[in-house]
XYZ file of C-alpha atoms in Angstrom:
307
model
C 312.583 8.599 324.353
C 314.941 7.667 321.524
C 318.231 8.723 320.243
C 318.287 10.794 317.372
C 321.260 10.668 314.501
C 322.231 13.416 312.089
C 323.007 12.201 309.020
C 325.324 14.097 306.774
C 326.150 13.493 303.006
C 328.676 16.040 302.688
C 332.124 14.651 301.437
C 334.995 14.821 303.272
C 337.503 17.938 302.288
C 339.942 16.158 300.233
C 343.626 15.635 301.080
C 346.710 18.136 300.427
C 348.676 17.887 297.406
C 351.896 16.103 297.615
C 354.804 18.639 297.726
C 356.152 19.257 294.243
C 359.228 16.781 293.346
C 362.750 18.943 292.283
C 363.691 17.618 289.143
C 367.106 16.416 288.664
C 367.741 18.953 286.262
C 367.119 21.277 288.111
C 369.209 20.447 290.884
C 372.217 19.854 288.391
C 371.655 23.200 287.004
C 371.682 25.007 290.562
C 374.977 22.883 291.284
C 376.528 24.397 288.230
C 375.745 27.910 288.902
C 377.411 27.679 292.312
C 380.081 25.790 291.042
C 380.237 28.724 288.310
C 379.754 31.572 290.969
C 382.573 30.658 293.178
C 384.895 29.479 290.388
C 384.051 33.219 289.233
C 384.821 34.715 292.438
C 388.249 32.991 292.755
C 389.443 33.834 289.293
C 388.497 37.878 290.148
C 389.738 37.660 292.916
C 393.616 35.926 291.678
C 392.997 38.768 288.746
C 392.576 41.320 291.262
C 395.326 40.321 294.215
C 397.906 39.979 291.472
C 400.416 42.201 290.580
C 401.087 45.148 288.527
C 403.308 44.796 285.423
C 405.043 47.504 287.270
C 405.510 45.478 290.547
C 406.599 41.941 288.279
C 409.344 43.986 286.839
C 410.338 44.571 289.797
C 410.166 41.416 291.208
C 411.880 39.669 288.501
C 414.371 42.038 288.195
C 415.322 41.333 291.477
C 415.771 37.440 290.959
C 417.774 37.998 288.029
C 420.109 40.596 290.422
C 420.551 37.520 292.725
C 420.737 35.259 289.826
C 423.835 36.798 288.265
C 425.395 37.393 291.894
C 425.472 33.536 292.393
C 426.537 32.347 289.290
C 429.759 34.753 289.813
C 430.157 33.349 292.703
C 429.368 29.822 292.090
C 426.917 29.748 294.502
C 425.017 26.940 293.391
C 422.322 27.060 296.449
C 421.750 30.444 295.679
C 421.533 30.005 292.239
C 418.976 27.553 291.849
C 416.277 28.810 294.316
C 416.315 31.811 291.702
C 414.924 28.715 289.434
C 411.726 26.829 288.816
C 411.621 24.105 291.031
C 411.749 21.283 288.484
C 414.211 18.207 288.320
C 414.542 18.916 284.210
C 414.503 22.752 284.419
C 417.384 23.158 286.855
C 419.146 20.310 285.212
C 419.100 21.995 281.767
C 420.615 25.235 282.872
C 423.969 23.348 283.290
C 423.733 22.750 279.580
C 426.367 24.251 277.728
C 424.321 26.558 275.829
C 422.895 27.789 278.866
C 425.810 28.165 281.258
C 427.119 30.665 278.033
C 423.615 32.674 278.433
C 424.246 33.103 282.327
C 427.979 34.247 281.953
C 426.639 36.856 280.220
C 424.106 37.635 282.182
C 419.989 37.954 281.769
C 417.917 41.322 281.922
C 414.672 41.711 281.364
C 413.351 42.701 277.656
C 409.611 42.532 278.030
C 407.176 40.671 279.930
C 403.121 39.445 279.126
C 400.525 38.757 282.160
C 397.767 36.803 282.313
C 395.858 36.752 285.894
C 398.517 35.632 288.526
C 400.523 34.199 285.439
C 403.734 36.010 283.740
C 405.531 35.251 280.938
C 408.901 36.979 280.720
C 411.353 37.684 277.976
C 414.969 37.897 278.889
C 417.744 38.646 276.994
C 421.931 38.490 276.680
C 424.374 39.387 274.184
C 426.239 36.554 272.291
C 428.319 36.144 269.605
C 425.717 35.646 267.090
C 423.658 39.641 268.543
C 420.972 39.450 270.875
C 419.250 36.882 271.728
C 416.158 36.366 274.313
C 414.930 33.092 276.847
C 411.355 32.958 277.788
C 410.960 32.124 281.977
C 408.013 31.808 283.376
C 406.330 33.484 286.945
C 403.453 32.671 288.895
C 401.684 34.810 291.527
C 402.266 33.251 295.280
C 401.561 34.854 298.909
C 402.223 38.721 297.184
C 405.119 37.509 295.527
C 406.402 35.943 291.982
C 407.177 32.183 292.099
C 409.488 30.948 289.163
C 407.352 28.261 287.671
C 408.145 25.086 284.835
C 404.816 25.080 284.001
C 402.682 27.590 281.537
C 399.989 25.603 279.582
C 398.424 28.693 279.430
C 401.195 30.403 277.792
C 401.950 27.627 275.290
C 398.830 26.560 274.094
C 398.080 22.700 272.823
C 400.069 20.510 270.843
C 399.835 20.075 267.279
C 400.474 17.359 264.887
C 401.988 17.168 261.624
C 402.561 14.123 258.962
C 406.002 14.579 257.197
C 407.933 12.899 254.377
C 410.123 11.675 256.909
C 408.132 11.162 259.744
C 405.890 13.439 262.293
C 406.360 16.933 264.010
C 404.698 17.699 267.283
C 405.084 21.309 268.492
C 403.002 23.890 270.925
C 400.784 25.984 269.181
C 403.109 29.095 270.362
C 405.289 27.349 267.884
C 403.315 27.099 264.721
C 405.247 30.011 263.192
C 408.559 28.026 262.953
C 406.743 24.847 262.232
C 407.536 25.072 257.799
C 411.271 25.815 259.447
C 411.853 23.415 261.503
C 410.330 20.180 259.341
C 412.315 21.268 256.312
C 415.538 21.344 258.581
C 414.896 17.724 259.986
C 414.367 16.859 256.607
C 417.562 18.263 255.064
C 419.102 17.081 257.757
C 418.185 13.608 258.067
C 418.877 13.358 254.187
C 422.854 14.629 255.070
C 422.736 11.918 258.232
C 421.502 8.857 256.424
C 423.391 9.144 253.249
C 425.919 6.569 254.900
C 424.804 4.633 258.021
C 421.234 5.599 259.189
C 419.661 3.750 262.466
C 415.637 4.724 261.411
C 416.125 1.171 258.565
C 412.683 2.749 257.125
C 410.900 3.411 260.678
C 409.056 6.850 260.726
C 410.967 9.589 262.791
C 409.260 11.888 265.532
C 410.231 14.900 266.446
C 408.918 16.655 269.258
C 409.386 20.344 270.073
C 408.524 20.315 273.710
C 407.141 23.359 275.817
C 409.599 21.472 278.523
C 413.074 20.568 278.875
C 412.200 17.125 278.839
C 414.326 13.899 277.163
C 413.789 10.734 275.534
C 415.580 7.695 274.932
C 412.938 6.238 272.764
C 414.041 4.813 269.682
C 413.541 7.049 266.435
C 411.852 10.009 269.030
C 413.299 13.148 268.976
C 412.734 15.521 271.752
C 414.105 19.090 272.016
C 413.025 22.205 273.653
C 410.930 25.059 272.178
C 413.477 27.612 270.434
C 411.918 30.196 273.364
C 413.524 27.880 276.080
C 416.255 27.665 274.361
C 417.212 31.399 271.967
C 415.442 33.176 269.618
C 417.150 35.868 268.021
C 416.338 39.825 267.038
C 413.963 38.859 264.294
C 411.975 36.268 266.186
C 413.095 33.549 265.122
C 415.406 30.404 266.482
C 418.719 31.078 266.950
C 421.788 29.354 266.448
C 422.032 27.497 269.682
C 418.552 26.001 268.750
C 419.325 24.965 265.155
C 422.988 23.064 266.465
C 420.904 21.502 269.278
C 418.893 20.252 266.782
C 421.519 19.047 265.049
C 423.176 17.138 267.306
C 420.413 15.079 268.468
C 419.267 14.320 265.610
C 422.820 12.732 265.010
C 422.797 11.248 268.011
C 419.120 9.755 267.264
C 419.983 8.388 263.825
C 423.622 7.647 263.722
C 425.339 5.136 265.237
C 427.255 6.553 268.687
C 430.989 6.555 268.957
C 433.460 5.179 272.040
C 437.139 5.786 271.785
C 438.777 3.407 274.301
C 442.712 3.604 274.677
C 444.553 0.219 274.799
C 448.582 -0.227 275.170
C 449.572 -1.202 271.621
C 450.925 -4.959 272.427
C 446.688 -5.311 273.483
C 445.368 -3.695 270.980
C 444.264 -6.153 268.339
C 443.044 -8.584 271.067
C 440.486 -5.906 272.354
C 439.541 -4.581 268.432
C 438.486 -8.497 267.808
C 436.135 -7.924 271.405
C 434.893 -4.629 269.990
C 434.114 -5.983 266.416
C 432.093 -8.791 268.513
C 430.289 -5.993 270.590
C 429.368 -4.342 267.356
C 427.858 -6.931 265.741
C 425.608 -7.336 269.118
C 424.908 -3.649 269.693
C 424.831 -2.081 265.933
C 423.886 1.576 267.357
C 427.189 2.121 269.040
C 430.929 2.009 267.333
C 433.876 1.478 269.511
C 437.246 2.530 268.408
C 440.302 1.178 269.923
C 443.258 3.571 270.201
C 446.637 2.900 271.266
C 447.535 4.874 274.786
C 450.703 5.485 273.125
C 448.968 7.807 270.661
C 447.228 9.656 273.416
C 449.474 12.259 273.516
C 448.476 13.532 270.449
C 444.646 13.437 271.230
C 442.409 15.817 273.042
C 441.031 13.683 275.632
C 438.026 14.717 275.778
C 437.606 12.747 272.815
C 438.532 9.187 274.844
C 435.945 7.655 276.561
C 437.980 5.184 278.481
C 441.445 3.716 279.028
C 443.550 0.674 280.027
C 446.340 1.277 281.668
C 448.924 -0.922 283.115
């Protein structure tokens, strides 16, 4: 007896489809709408946890309370933990214009908020009316923070081409920009009239949403008008227009050092200051004799030989 087969033609059942591939698009769009969701979430939830206009009032009138306290009584620890913590801030509040604005003491005129960030008006009386100081507050741990830094308060900076050089200023600024480039020009027309250190080279001017410096050559930096006084009708004060002044002077014009001498030395150290000149052309030394000294405020000497 044989063995019998069963042939069968049927094809096999055919195989499963691969899985469907994810598309790098779509991954990078899921990404960006959980990056989006929880960048959301935090910036409700900073709007939310910070505080009332009622409560920064408050709060800043508080610091100013201890601020005033610790100037009066030179308390200089005191007085600067009521300050941003920033090298250039604290540094400029010793500035003469500024030390005037704390003896008369700050209070609080008005005040704008934007999430956790605060942007605060304060004001004194001085001799020329009112004048106002912005300061700026950021949200920390239920509490306001004094804080250098307020891009979002100041906006970018803008550009400008001049007849006498360029003007850079924050877009908070733009109002005073026609102001301010027709006073550098007026005044850099009084300045160079005699002895001018620009020889040609373009002059930049930069009105800085900081209290930062420069020492660069033909560069010009000076704080906002707001960081420095604006007056009743919203516009620089005095303090900013003689600040401006005075370093554009010291920018352009050659810098002065009075050095008292005994008479008998005198011409021997005028031929060493005439050779100094001629190496250093930015700086003029005069040589006084001590014997006149007397008659001089010194504040105006810069140095002395006595023997």
């Amino acid at each position: 007896m044989g063995i019998e087969f069963t042939w069968s033609d049927e094809p096999a059942p055919p195989a499963p489809p691969p899985p469907p591939k994810r598309s790098g698009r779509w991954i990078g769009l899921t990404l960006l709408t959980i990056i989006g969701v929880g960048a959301l979430g935090w910036f409700l939830l900073q709007w939310r946890n910070a505080p009332s206009p009622a409560a920064a009032e408050q709060m800043i009138g508080e610091l100013l309370t201890a601020e005033r306290a610790a100037f009066a009584a030179g308390d200089g620890p005191t007085f600067f933990a009521t300050l941003p913590d920033d090298p250039g801030w604290q540094a400029a509040q010793l500035w003469p214009e500024s030390l005037t604005m704390y003896a008369a003491g700050r209070t609080l005129v008005s005040l704008e908020q934007q999430g956790s960030n605060v942007a605060a008006r304060l004001g004194w009386e001085s001799e020329s009316g009112p004048m106002t100081r912005r300061a700026f507050y950021t949200w920390q741990a239920g509490t306001l923070q004094p804080a250098a830094d307020a891009a979002w308060f100041w906006g970018g900076l803008r550009h400008e081409s001049t007849e006498w050089g360029s003007l850079i200023y924050a877009e908070a600024d733009a109002a005073w920009a026609a102001t301010m480039e027709s006073f550098v020009a007026a005044t850099v027309a009084q300045l160079c009239t005699t002895a001018c250190l620009l020889e040609g080279e373009p002059l930049t001017v930069e009105v800085a949403p900081t209290y930062a410096t420069t020492a660069v050559p033909n560069r010009v930096v000076i704080p906002s008008p707001r960081l420095i006084a604006v007056d009743g009708a919203q516009e620089p004060g005095p303090a900013f227009w003689q600040m401006l002044e005075a370093r554009l002077a010291d920018a352009l014009t050659p810098a002065t050092i009075r050095f008292a001498v005994p008479a008998a030395e005198a011409s021997n150290y005028a031929a060493a200051a005439a050779r100094f000149q001629t190496e250093n052309p930015a700086i003029e030394v005069v040589i006084v004799p001590v014997e006149e000294m007397a008659t001089l405020d010194l504040a105006t000497i810069d140095g002395a030989l006595l023997v």
